[in-house]
XYZ file of C-alpha atoms in Angstrom:
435
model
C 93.518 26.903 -123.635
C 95.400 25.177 -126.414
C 93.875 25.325 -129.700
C 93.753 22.303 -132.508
C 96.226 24.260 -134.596
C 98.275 25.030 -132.006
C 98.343 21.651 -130.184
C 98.883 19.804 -133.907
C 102.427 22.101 -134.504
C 103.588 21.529 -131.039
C 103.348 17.834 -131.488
C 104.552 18.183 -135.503
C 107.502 18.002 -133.747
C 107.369 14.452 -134.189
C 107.979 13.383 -137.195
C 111.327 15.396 -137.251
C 112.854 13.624 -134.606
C 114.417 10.612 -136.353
C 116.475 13.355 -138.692
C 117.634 15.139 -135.161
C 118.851 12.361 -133.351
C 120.808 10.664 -136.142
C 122.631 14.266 -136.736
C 122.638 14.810 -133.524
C 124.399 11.737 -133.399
C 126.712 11.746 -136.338
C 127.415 15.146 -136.324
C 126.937 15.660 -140.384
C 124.405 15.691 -142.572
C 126.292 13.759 -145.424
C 126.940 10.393 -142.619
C 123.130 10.989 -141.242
C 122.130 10.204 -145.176
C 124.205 7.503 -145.444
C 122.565 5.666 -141.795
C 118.944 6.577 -142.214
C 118.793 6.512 -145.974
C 117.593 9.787 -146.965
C 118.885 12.914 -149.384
C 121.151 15.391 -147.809
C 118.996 18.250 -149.282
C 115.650 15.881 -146.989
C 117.663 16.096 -143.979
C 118.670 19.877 -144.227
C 115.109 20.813 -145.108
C 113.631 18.598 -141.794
C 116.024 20.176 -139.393
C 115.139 23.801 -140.695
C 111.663 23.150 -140.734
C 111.905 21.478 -136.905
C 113.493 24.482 -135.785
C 110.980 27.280 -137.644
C 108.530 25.298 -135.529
C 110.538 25.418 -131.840
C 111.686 28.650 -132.781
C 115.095 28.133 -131.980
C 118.283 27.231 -134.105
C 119.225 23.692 -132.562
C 122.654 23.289 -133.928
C 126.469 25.616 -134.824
C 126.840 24.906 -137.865
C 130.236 24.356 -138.700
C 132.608 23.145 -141.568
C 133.387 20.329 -139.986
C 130.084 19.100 -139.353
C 127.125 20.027 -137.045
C 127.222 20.359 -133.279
C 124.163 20.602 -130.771
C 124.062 23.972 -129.030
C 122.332 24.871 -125.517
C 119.141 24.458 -127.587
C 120.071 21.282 -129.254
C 121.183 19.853 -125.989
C 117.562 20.142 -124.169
C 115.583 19.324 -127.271
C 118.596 16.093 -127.616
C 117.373 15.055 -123.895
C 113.795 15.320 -124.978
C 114.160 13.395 -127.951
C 116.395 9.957 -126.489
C 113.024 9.917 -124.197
C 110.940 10.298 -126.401
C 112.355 7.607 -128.688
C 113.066 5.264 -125.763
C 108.875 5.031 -125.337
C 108.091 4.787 -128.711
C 110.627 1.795 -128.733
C 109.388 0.226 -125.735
C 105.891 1.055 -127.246
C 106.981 -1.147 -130.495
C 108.552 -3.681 -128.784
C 105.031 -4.601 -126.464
C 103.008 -5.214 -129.632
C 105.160 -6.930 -132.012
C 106.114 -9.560 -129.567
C 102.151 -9.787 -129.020
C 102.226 -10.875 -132.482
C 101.751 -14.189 -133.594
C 103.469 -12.960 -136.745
C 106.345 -11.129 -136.191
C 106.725 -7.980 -136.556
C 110.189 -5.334 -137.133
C 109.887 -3.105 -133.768
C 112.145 -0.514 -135.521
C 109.897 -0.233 -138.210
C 106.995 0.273 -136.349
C 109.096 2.661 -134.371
C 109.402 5.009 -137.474
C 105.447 4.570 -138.495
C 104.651 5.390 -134.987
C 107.007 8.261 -135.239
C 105.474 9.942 -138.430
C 102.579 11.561 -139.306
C 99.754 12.556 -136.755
C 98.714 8.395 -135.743
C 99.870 8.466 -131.787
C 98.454 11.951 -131.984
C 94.780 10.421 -133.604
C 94.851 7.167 -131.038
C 95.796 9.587 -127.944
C 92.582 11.655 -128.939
C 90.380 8.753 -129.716
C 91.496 6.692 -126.642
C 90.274 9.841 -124.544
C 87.136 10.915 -125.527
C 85.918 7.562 -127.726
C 84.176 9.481 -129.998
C 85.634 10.113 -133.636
C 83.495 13.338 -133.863
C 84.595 14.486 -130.308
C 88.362 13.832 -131.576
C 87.616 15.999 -134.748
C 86.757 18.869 -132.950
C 89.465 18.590 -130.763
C 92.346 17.928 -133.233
C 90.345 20.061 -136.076
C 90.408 16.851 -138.081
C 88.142 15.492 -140.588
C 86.052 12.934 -139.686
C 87.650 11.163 -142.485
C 91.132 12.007 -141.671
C 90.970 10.302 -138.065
C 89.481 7.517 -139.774
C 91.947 6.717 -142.560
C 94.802 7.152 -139.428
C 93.606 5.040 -137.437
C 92.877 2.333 -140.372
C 96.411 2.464 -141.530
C 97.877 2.331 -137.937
C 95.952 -0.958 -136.835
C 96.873 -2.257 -140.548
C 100.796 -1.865 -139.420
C 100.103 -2.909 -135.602
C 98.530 -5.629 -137.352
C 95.458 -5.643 -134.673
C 92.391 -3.691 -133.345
C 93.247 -1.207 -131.005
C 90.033 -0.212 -130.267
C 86.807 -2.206 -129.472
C 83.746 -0.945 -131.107
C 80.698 -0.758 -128.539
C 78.018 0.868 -128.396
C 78.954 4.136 -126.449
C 82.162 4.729 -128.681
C 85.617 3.552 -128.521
C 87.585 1.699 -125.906
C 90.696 0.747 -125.998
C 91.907 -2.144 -126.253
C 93.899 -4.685 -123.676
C 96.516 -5.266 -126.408
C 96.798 -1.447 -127.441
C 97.333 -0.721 -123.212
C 100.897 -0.229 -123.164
C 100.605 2.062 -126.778
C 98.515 4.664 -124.775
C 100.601 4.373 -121.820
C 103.706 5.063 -123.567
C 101.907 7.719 -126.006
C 101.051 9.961 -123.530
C 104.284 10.065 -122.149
C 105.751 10.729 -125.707
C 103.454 13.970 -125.355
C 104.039 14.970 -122.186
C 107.854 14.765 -122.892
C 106.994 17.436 -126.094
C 104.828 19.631 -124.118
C 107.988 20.060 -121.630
C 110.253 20.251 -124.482
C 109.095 24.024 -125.349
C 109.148 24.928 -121.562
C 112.549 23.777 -121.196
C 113.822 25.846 -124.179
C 111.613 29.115 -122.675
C 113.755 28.324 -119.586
C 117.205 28.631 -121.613
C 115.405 31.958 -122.981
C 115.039 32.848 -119.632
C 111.789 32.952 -119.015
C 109.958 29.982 -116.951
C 106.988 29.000 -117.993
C 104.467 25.511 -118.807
C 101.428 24.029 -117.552
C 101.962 21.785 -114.513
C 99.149 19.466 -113.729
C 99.315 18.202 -109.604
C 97.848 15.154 -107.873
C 96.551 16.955 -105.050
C 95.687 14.490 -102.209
C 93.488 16.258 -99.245
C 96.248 17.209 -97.073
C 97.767 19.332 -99.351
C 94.570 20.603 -100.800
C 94.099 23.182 -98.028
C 96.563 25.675 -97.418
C 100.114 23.889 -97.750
C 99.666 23.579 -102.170
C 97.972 27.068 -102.777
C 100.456 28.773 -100.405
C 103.025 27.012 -102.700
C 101.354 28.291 -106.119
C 100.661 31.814 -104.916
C 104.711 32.183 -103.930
C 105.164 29.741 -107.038
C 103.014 32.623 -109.576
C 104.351 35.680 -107.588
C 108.242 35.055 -109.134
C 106.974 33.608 -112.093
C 103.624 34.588 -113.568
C 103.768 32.897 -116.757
C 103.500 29.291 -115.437
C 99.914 28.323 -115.166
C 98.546 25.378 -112.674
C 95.864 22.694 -112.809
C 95.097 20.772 -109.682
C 93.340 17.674 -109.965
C 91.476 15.746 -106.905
C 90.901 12.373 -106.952
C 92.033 9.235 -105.305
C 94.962 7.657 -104.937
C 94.673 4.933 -107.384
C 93.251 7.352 -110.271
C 96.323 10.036 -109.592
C 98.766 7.278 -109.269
C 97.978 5.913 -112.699
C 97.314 9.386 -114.532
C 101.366 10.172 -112.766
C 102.801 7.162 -114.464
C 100.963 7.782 -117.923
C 102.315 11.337 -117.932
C 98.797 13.212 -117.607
C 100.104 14.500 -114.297
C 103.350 15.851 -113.049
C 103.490 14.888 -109.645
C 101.269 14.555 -106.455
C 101.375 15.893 -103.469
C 100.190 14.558 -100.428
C 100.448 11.673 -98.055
C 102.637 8.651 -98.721
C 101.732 5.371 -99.583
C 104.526 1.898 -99.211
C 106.679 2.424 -101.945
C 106.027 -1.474 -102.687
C 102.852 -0.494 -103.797
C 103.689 0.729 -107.404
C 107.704 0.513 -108.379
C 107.445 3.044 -110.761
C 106.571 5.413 -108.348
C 109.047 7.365 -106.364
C 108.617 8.991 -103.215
C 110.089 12.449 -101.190
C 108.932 12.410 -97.539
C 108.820 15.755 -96.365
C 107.453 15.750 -93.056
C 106.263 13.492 -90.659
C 102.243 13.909 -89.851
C 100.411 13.411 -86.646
C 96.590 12.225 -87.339
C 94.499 13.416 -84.568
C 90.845 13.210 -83.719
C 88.572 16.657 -83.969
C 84.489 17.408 -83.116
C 82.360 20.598 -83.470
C 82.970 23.603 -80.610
C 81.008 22.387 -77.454
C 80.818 18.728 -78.185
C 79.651 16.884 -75.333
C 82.792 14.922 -75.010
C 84.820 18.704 -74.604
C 83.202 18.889 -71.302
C 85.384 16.146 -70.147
C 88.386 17.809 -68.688
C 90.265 14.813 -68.037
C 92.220 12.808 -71.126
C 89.897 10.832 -72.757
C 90.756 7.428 -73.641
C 90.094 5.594 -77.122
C 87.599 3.106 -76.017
C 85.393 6.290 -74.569
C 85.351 6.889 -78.452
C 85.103 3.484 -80.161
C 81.385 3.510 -80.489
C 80.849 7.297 -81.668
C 79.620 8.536 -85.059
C 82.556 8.855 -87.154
C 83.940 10.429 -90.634
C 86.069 8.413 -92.014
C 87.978 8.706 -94.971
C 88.481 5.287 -97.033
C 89.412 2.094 -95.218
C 92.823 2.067 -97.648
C 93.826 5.882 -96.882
C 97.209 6.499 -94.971
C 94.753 8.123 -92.191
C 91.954 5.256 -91.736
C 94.979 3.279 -91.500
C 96.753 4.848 -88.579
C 93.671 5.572 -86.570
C 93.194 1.375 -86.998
C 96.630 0.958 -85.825
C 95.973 2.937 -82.472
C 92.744 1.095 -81.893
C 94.197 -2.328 -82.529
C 97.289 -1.708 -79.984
C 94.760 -0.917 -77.245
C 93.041 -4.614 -78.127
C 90.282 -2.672 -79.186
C 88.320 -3.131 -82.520
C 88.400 -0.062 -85.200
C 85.410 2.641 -85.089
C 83.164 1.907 -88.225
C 82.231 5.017 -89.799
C 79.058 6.606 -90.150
C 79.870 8.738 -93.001
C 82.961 7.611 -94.967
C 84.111 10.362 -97.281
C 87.454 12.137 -98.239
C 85.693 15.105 -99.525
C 87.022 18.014 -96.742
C 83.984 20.299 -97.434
C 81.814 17.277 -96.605
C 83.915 16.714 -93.298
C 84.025 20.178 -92.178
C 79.747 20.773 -92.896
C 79.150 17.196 -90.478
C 81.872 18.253 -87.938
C 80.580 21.438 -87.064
C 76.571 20.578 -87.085
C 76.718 16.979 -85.729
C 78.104 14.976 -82.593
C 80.561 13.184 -85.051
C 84.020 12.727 -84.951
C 86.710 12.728 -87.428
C 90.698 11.652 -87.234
C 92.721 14.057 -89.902
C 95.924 16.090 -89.620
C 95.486 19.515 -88.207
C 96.723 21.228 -91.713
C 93.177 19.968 -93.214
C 91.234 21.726 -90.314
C 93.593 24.529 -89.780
C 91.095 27.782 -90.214
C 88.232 26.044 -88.552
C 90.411 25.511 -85.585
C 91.473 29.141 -86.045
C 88.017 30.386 -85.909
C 87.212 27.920 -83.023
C 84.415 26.370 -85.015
C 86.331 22.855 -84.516
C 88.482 21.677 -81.966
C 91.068 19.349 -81.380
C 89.968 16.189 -78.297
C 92.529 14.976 -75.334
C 93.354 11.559 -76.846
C 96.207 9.581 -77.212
C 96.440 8.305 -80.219
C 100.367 6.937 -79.901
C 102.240 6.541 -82.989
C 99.680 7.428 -85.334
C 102.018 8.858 -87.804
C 102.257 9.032 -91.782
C 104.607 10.835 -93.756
C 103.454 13.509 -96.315
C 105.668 14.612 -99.597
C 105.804 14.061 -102.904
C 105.349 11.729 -105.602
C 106.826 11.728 -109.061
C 107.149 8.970 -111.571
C 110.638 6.868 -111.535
C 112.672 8.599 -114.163
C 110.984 11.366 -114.833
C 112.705 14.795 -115.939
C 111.097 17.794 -114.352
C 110.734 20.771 -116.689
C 111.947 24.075 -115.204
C 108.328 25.176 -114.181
C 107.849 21.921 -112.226
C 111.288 22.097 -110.398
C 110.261 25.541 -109.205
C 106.828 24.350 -107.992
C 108.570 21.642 -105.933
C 110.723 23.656 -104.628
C 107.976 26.445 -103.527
C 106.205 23.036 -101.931
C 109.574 22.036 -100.175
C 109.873 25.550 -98.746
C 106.346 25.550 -97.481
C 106.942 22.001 -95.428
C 109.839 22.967 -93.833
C 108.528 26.251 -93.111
C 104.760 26.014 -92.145
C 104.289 23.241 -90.142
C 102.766 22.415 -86.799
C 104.752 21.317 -83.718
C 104.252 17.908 -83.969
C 105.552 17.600 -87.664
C 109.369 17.745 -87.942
C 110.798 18.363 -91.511
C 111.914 15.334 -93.064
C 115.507 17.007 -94.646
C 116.610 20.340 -95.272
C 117.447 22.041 -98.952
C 118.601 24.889 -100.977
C 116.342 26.768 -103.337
C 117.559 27.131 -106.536
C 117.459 30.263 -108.823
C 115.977 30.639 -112.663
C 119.650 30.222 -114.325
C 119.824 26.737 -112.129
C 116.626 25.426 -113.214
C 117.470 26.451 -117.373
C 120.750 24.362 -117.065
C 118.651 21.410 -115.383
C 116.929 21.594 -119.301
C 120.358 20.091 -120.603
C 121.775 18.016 -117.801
């Protein structure tokens, strides 16, 4: 768990980028103070105190001037993407504005001091004393932040109510753009660890039910077996609540099945392999007395599981009911929850339509088995999803890969890998920190 102290100097790094980039830039300290303004002996002391706190020198220091090293050139990549969503951020609320506004100079407010670090905090738990304790703040500190960064936005960003804080519609795009600022620093450390040689980070997956069952953990447990210093959080939820935590940076990617990529732009999609949903019932159902094949309209009016009428599942089994003219089961019990599913299948007459992965031990153990039907082209594909233009850490890469591996390798009959690839080795994933 990350501590207040040690979450605050991780994010310190902040307020040091403008110095980096210009010298980055200009390659001298002497131009750098002549384009951004400041003393020679300010911009020497920033850059030494930005790299006390990575823990790495960033720059060969040269007579000629400055130039980034290997260190440099991941933190450099970092920091243009950082500075492109605090732009972007800027630009949103000042042309909100009936007065005008500078952008760039609410670029460099938003860029100093702890304020996106304050409204992040605040935005999630919308309690001042809740964000105290978790940025070790005084309640008086958060306070005066926040004061002095609506004063500059030049609105409210929050609306008082009665159970706390909530943001804003105009201060929206801010948060959205804020936590991707941080999860761009929190990869920033893991991406120099890589050059160090050692992979390591927190990865936070979007696991959607398919994957939640054997194809994801088999991935982490070869994933932590090469490298033992990355941890993972899985988080379940919908589709609509992982979708928008992936494009606000809170997750890294998801895994699971596919939606229409017209569905949210800024979404991208990997197919991986192609999915067959069939229909499954207890051991000794009634209908597994039938030898012959059964046919869909013998099923239409059973007790069904569904999962929800807008899942990739629900909507194949609909599509194979409406070719055959006939009208879709309604559900008796609709739920995505697989513990829920399994506990009904095996102690009720109901049916359920699912991929085989989701079911796989309880078919194993013959508690559940799999009916004769047809189903046609009841296909969806299954992969993963990552945000359009996002730059995997090192720690990430190699979980993607281990979840690659795993599709191509430990699939079913009926679910052909959707393209082949080469795994790539710790020194490959370091040099993907500066590229």
């Amino acid at each position: 768990m990350t501590t207040p102290a040690a979450r605050a100097d991780r994010d310190d790094v902040l307020r040091y980028l403008c110095v980096f980039l210009s010298v980055a830039h200009t390659g001298s300290v002497t131009r750098s103070s002549e384009q951004i303004f400041k003393a020679a002996s300010a911009i020497t002391r920033a850059l030494t105190q930005m790299e006390q706190l990575l823990g790495v020198s960033l720059f060969e220091r040269r007579p000629r001037g400055m130039l980034l090293n290997a260190y440099g050139e991941a933190v450099h990549l970092r920091a243009r993407r950082i500075q492109a969503e605090i732009r972007q951020a800027a630009t949103t609320l000042c042309n909100g504005q009936s007065t005008r506004k500078d952008p760039a100079v609410l670029t460099q407010l938003l860029l100093s001091g702890n304020k996106l670090r304050v409204f992040v905090s605040l935005a999630s738990h919308g309690q001042i004393a809740a964000s105290c304790h978790h940025l070790g703040m005084s309640k008086s500190g958060i306070s005066m932040s926040l004061a002095r960064l609506e004063e500059s936005v030049g609105q409210p960003l929050f609306q008082r109510t009665a159970q706390g804080l909530v943001v804003s519609e105009a201060a929206e795009p801010l948060l959205l753009h804020a936590k991707r600022v941080f999860a761009e620093v929190r990869h920033m450390q893991a991406d120099l660890m890589a050059l160090q040689g050692s992979v390591e980070g927190c990865i936070t997956v979007g696991a959607l039910p398919l994957g939640r069952t054997r194809l994801l953990p088999l991935a982490i447990v070869h994933l932590l077996q090469k490298y033992p210093g990355i941890q993972i959080k899985t988080r379940e939820s919908s589709y609509e609540e992982l979708a928008r935590d992936l494009g606000c940076g809170d997750i890294d990617f998801i895994f699971g099945a596919l939606r229409p990529q017209e569905e949210n732009r800024q979404l991208v999609s990997e197919a991986l392999f192609v999915d067959q949903v069939r229909i499954f019932c207890r051991a000794n159902h009634p209908l597994t007395r039938t030898p012959d094949h059964l046919s869909l309209a013998t099923l239409q009016h059973n007790g069904w599981i569904l999962p929800r009428q807008d899942s990739p599942a629900r909507r194949a089994l609909v599509r194979s009911f409406t070719r055959q003219g006939l009208s879709a089961p309604q559900p008796s019990v609709e739920s995505g929850d697989l513990a829920v599913v399994r506990n009904l299948l095996t102690h009720s007459d109901l049916l359920t339509a699912c991929s085989p992965h989701q079911l796989r031990y309880e078919m194993e153990k013959g508690d559940i088995v799999e009916l004769n039907v047809d189903l046609g082209d009841a296909e969806r594909s299954i992969g993963i999803i990552q945000r359009s233009g996002c730059h995997p850490p090192p720690a990430m890469q190699a979980l993607l890969e281990e979840v690659r591996k795993i599709c191509a390798s430990d699939l079913l009959p009926c679910s052909p890998p959707a393209a082949s690839y080469t795994p790539r080795r710790t020194a490959e994933l370091a040099q993907h920190c500066v590229s």
